[in-house]
Coordinates of C-alpha atoms and ligand atoms in Angstrom, one line a residue:
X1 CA 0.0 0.0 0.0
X2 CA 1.0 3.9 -0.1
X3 CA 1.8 6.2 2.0
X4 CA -1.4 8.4 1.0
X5 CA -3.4 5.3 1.7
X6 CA -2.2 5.1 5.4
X7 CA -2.0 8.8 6.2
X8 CA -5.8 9.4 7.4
X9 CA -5.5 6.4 9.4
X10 CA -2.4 7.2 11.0
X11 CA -3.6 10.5 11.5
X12 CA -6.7 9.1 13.3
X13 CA -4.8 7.0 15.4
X14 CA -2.3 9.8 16.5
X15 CA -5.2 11.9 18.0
X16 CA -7.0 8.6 19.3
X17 CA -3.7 8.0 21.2
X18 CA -3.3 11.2 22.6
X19 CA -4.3 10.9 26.9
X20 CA -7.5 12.0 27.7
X21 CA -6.9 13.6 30.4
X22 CA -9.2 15.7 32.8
X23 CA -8.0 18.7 35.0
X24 CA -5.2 21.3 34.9
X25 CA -2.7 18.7 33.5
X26 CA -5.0 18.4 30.2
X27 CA -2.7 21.2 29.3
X28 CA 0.1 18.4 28.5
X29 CA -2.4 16.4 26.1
X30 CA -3.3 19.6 24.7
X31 CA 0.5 20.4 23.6
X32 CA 0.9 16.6 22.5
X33 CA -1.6 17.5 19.9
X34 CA -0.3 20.7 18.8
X35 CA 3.4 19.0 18.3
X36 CA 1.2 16.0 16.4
X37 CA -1.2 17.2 14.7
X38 CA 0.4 19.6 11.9
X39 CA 1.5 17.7 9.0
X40 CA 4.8 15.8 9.6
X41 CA 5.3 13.4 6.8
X42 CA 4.6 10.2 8.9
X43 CA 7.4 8.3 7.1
X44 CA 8.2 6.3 10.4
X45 CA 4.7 5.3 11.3
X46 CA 4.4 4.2 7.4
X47 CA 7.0 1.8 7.7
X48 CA 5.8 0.1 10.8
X49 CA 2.7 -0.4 8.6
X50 CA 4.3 -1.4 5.0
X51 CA 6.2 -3.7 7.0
X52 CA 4.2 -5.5 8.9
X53 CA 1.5 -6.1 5.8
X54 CA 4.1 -7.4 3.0
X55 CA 5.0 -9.6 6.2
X56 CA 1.8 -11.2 5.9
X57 CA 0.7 -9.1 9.4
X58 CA -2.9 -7.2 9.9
X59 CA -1.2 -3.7 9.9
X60 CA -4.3 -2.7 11.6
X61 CA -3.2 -4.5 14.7
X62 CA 0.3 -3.1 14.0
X63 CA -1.5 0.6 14.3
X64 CA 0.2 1.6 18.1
X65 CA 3.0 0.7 17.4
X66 CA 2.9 3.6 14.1
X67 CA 1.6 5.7 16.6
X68 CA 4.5 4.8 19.5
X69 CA 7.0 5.5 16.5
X70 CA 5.5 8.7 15.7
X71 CA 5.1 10.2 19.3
X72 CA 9.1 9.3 19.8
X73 CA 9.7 10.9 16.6
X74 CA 7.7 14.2 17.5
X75 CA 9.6 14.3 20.8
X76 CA 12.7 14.3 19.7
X77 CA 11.6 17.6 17.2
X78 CA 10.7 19.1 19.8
X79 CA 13.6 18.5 22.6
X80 CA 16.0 19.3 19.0
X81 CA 14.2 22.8 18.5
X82 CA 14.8 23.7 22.2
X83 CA 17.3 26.4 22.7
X84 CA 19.4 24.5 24.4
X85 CA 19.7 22.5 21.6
X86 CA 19.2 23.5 17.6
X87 CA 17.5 26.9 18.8
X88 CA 14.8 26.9 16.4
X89 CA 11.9 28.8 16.3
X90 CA 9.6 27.5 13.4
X91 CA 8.9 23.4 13.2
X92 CA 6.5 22.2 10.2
X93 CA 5.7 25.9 9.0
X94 CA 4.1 26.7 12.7
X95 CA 6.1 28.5 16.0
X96 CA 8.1 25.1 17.3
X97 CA 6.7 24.2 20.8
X98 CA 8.9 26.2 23.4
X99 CA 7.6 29.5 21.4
X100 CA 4.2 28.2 21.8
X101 CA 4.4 27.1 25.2
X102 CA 7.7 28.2 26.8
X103 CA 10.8 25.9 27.6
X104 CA 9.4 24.1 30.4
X105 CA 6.5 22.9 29.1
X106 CA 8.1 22.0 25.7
X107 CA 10.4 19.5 27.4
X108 CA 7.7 18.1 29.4
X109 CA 6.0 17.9 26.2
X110 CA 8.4 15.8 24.9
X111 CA 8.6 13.9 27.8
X112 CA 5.3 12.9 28.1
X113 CA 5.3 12.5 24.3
X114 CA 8.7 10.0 24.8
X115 CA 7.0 8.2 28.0
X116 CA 3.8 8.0 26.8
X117 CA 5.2 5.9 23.4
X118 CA 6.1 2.9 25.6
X119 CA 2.5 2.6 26.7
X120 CA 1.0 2.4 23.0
X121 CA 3.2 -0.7 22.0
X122 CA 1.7 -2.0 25.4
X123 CA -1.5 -1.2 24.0
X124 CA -1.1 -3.1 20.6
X125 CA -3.1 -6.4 20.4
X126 CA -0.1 -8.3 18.8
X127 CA 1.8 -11.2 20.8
X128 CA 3.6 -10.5 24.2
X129 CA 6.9 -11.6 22.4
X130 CA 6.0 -9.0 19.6
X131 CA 5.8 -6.0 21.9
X132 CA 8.8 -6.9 24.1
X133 CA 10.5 -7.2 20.9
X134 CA 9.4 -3.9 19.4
X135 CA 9.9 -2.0 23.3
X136 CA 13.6 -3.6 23.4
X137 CA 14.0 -2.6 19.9
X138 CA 12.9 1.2 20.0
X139 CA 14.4 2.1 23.5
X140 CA 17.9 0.6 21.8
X141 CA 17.9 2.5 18.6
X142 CA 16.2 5.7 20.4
X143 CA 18.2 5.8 23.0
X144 CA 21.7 6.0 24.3
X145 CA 23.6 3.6 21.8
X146 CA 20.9 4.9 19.3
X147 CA 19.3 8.3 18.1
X148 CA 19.9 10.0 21.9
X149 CA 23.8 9.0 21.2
X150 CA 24.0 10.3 17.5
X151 CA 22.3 13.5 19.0
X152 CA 24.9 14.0 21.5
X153 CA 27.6 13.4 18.9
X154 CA 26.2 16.0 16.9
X155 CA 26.2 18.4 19.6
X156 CA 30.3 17.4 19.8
X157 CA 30.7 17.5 16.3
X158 CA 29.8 21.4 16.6
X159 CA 33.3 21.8 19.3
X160 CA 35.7 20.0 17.2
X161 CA 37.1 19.4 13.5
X162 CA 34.7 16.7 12.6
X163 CA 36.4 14.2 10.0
X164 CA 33.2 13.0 6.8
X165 CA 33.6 9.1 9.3
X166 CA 32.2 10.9 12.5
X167 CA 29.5 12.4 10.5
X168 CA 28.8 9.6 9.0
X169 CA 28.6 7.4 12.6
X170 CA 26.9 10.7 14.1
X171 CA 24.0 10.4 11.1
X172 CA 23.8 6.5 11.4
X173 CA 22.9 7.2 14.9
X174 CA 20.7 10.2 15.1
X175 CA 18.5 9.4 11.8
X176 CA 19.1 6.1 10.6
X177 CA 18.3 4.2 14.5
X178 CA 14.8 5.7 14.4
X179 CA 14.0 4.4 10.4
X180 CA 15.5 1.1 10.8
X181 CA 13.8 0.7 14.4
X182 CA 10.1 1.7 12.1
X183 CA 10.9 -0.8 9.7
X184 CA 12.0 -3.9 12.1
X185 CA 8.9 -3.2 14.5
X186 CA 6.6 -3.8 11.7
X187 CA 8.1 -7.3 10.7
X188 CA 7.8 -8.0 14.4
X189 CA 4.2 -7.3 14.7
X190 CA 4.2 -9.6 11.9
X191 CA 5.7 -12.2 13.7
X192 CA 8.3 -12.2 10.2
X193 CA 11.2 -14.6 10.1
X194 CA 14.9 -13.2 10.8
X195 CA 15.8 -13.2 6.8
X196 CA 12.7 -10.5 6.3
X197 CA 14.0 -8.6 9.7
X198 CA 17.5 -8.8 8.7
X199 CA 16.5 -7.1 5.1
X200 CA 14.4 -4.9 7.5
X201 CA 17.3 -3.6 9.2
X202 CA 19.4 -3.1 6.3
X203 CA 16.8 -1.5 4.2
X204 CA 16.1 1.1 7.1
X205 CA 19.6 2.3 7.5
X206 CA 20.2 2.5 3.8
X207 CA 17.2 4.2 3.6
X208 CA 17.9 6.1 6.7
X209 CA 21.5 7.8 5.4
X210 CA 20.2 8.5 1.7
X211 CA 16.4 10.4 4.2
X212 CA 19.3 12.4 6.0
X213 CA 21.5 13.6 2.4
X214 CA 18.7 14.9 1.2
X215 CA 17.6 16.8 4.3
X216 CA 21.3 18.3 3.8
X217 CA 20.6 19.0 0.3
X218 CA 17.0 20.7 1.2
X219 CA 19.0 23.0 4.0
X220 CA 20.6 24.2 0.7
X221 CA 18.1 24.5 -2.0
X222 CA 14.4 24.2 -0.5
X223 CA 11.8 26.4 -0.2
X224 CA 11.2 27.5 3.1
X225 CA 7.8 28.0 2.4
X226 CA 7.6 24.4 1.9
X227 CA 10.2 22.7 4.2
X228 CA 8.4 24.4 6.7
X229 CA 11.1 25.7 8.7
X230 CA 14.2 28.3 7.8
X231 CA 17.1 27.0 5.2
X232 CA 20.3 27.8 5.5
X233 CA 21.5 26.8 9.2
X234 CA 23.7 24.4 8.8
X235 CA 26.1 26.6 6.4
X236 CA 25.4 29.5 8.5
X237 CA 26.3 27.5 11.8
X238 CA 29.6 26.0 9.6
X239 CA 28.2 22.4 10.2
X240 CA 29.7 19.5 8.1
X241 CA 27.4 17.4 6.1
X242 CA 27.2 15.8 3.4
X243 CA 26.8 18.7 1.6
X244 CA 29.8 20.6 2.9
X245 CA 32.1 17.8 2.1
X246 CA 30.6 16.3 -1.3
X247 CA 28.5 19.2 -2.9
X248 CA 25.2 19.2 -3.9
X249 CA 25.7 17.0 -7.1
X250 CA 27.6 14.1 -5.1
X251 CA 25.5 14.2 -2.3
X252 CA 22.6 13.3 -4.6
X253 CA 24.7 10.7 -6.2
X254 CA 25.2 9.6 -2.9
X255 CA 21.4 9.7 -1.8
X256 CA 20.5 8.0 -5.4
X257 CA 23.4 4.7 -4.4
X258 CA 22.1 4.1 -0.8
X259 CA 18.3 4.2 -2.3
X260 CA 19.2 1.7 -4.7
X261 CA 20.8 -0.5 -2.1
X262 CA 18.3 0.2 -0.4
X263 CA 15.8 -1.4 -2.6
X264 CA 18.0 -4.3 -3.6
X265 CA 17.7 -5.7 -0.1
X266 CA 13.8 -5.8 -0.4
X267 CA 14.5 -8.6 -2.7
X268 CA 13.3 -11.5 0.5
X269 CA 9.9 -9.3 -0.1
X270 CA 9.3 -10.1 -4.0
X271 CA 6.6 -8.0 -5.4
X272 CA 4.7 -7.4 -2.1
X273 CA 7.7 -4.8 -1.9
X274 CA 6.5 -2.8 -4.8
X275 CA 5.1 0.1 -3.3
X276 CA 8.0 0.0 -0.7
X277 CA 10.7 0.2 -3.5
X278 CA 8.4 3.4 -5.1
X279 CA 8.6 5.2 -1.7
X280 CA 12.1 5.1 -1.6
X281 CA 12.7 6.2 -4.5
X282 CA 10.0 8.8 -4.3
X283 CA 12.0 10.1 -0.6
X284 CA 14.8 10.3 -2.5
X285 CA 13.5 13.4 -4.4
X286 CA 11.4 14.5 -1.7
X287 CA 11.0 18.9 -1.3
X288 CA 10.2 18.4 2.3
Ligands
LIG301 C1 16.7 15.6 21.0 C2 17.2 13.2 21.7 C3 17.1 14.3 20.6 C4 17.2 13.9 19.4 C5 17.0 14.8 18.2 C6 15.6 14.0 15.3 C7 16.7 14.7 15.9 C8 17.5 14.1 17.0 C9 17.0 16.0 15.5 C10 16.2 16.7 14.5 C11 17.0 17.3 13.5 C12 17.3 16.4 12.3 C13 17.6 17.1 11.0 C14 17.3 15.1 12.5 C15 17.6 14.2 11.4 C16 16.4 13.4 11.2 C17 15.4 14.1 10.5 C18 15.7 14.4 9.1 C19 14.3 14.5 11.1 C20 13.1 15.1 10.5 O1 12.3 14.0 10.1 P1 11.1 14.2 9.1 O2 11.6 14.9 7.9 O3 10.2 15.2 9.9 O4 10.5 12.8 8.9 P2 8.6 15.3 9.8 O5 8.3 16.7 10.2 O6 8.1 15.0 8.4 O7 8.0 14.3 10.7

């Protein structure tokens, strides 16, 4: 299936999974919904899905776990806009959420949004093993020795002379953890075999590396009307990318080899793949 087909369910399950919560604290639910409800692409919670059908799965069942993905995803946004952090004002064309709300409430926010992700793959009527497998799998790749890591390389990266390897393990880190974590947590709501989350795994981080180029590329040449946030930052803040080190025509080269790879290792999938191998190459001259 495609993404387009997914989105209105996802969407619908985002704002079903949002706590209902009575009293003062509704405020917290009420700034989870801003932070999810404004457009993000939904690229993460579409794997989970995508995988766990062409696994033979009910990606119905598989719907929390989208959801879990997406609430980790939209915390991380928002702890990476805080000023303490990326300093950025605008998120998905609207004031990110520490303008909105203030600092303090932004990071709770994201905590909330962070804790509460746990509790959805709880939710998920798939096996116990499934869930444990998809909770051990997303706080690995989200955390420490995953996106949390690659986030805090990044932050070094900024104090130092950064050689194209550590921007490389820094990128495997903070956007490839979180893809490949999508595409593996769908197989195992499937209940797939280890060749299909093997070919998972390697089709996320692929996929992951060529996503990240081309968000390099975009800081160059989007439109920010369109990107929904300012261009621009990462030459204005000297940062290395792929960009800086390659150029723009290399670095699509580059994002054009790792989607190919990528596809190749859908090859365990057959044709039940199809619409997989047309999203990544459709990411791979994505505008936003
Ligand atoms: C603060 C722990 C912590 C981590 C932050 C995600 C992240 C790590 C930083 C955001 C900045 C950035 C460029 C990250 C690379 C991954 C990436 C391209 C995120 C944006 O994902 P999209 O394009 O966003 O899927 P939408 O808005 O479509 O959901």
């Amino acid at each position: 299936m495609k993404i387009e087909e997914y989105i209105p369910v996802i969407d619908r399950e985002l704002t079903e999974s949002i706590p209902q919560i009575e009293g003062e604290h509704s405020a917290v639910a009420d700034m989870m919904r801003y932070c999810l409800e404004n457009g993000g692409k939904r690229v993460r919670p579409y794997l989970v899905l995508e995988f766990c059908r062409i696994c033979g799965g009910n990606f119905k069942k598989a719907l929390p776990v989208a959801a879990a993905i997406e609430f980790l995803h939209t915390y991380s946004l928002v702890h990476d806009d805080l000023p303490c952090m990326d300093d950025s004002d605008t998120r998905r064309g609207r004031p990110s959420a520490h303008v909105k709300f203030g600092e303090a409430n932004a990071l709770l926010c994201g905590d909330a949004l962070l804790t509460e992700s746990f509790g959805l793959i709880a939710s998920a009527e798939i096996p116990p093993y499934a869930a444990v497998r998809c909770v051990s799998e997303l706080s690995w790749l989200a955390g420490a020795d995953g996106m949390v890591g690659g986030q805090y390389r990044d932050l070094l990266n900024e104090s130092r002379e950064c050689s194209a390897k550590d921007m490389i393990s820094t990128e495997e880190l903070k956007t490839c953890a979180l893809i490949r974590a999508a595409c593996c947590m769908g197989c195992y709501c499937a209940g797939a075999d280890s060749d299909r989350c093997d070919a998972a795994d390697g089709f996320g981080h692929d996929l992951g590396l060529a996503f990240q180029i081309r968000d390099d590329i975009l800081d160059v040449t989007a439109d920010p009307e369109i990107l929904g946030k300012p261009v621009g930052g990462d030459e204005q803040n000297q940062k290395i990318t792929y960009v800086s080190i390659l150029g723009l025509e290399k670095a699509q080269a580059e994002v054009e080899r790792l989607t190919t790879s990528a596809i190749r290792r859908l090859g365990v999938f057959g044709a039940a793949a199809d619409d997989l191998r047309a999203f990544a190459g459709m990411l791979a001259k994505r505008d936003h």
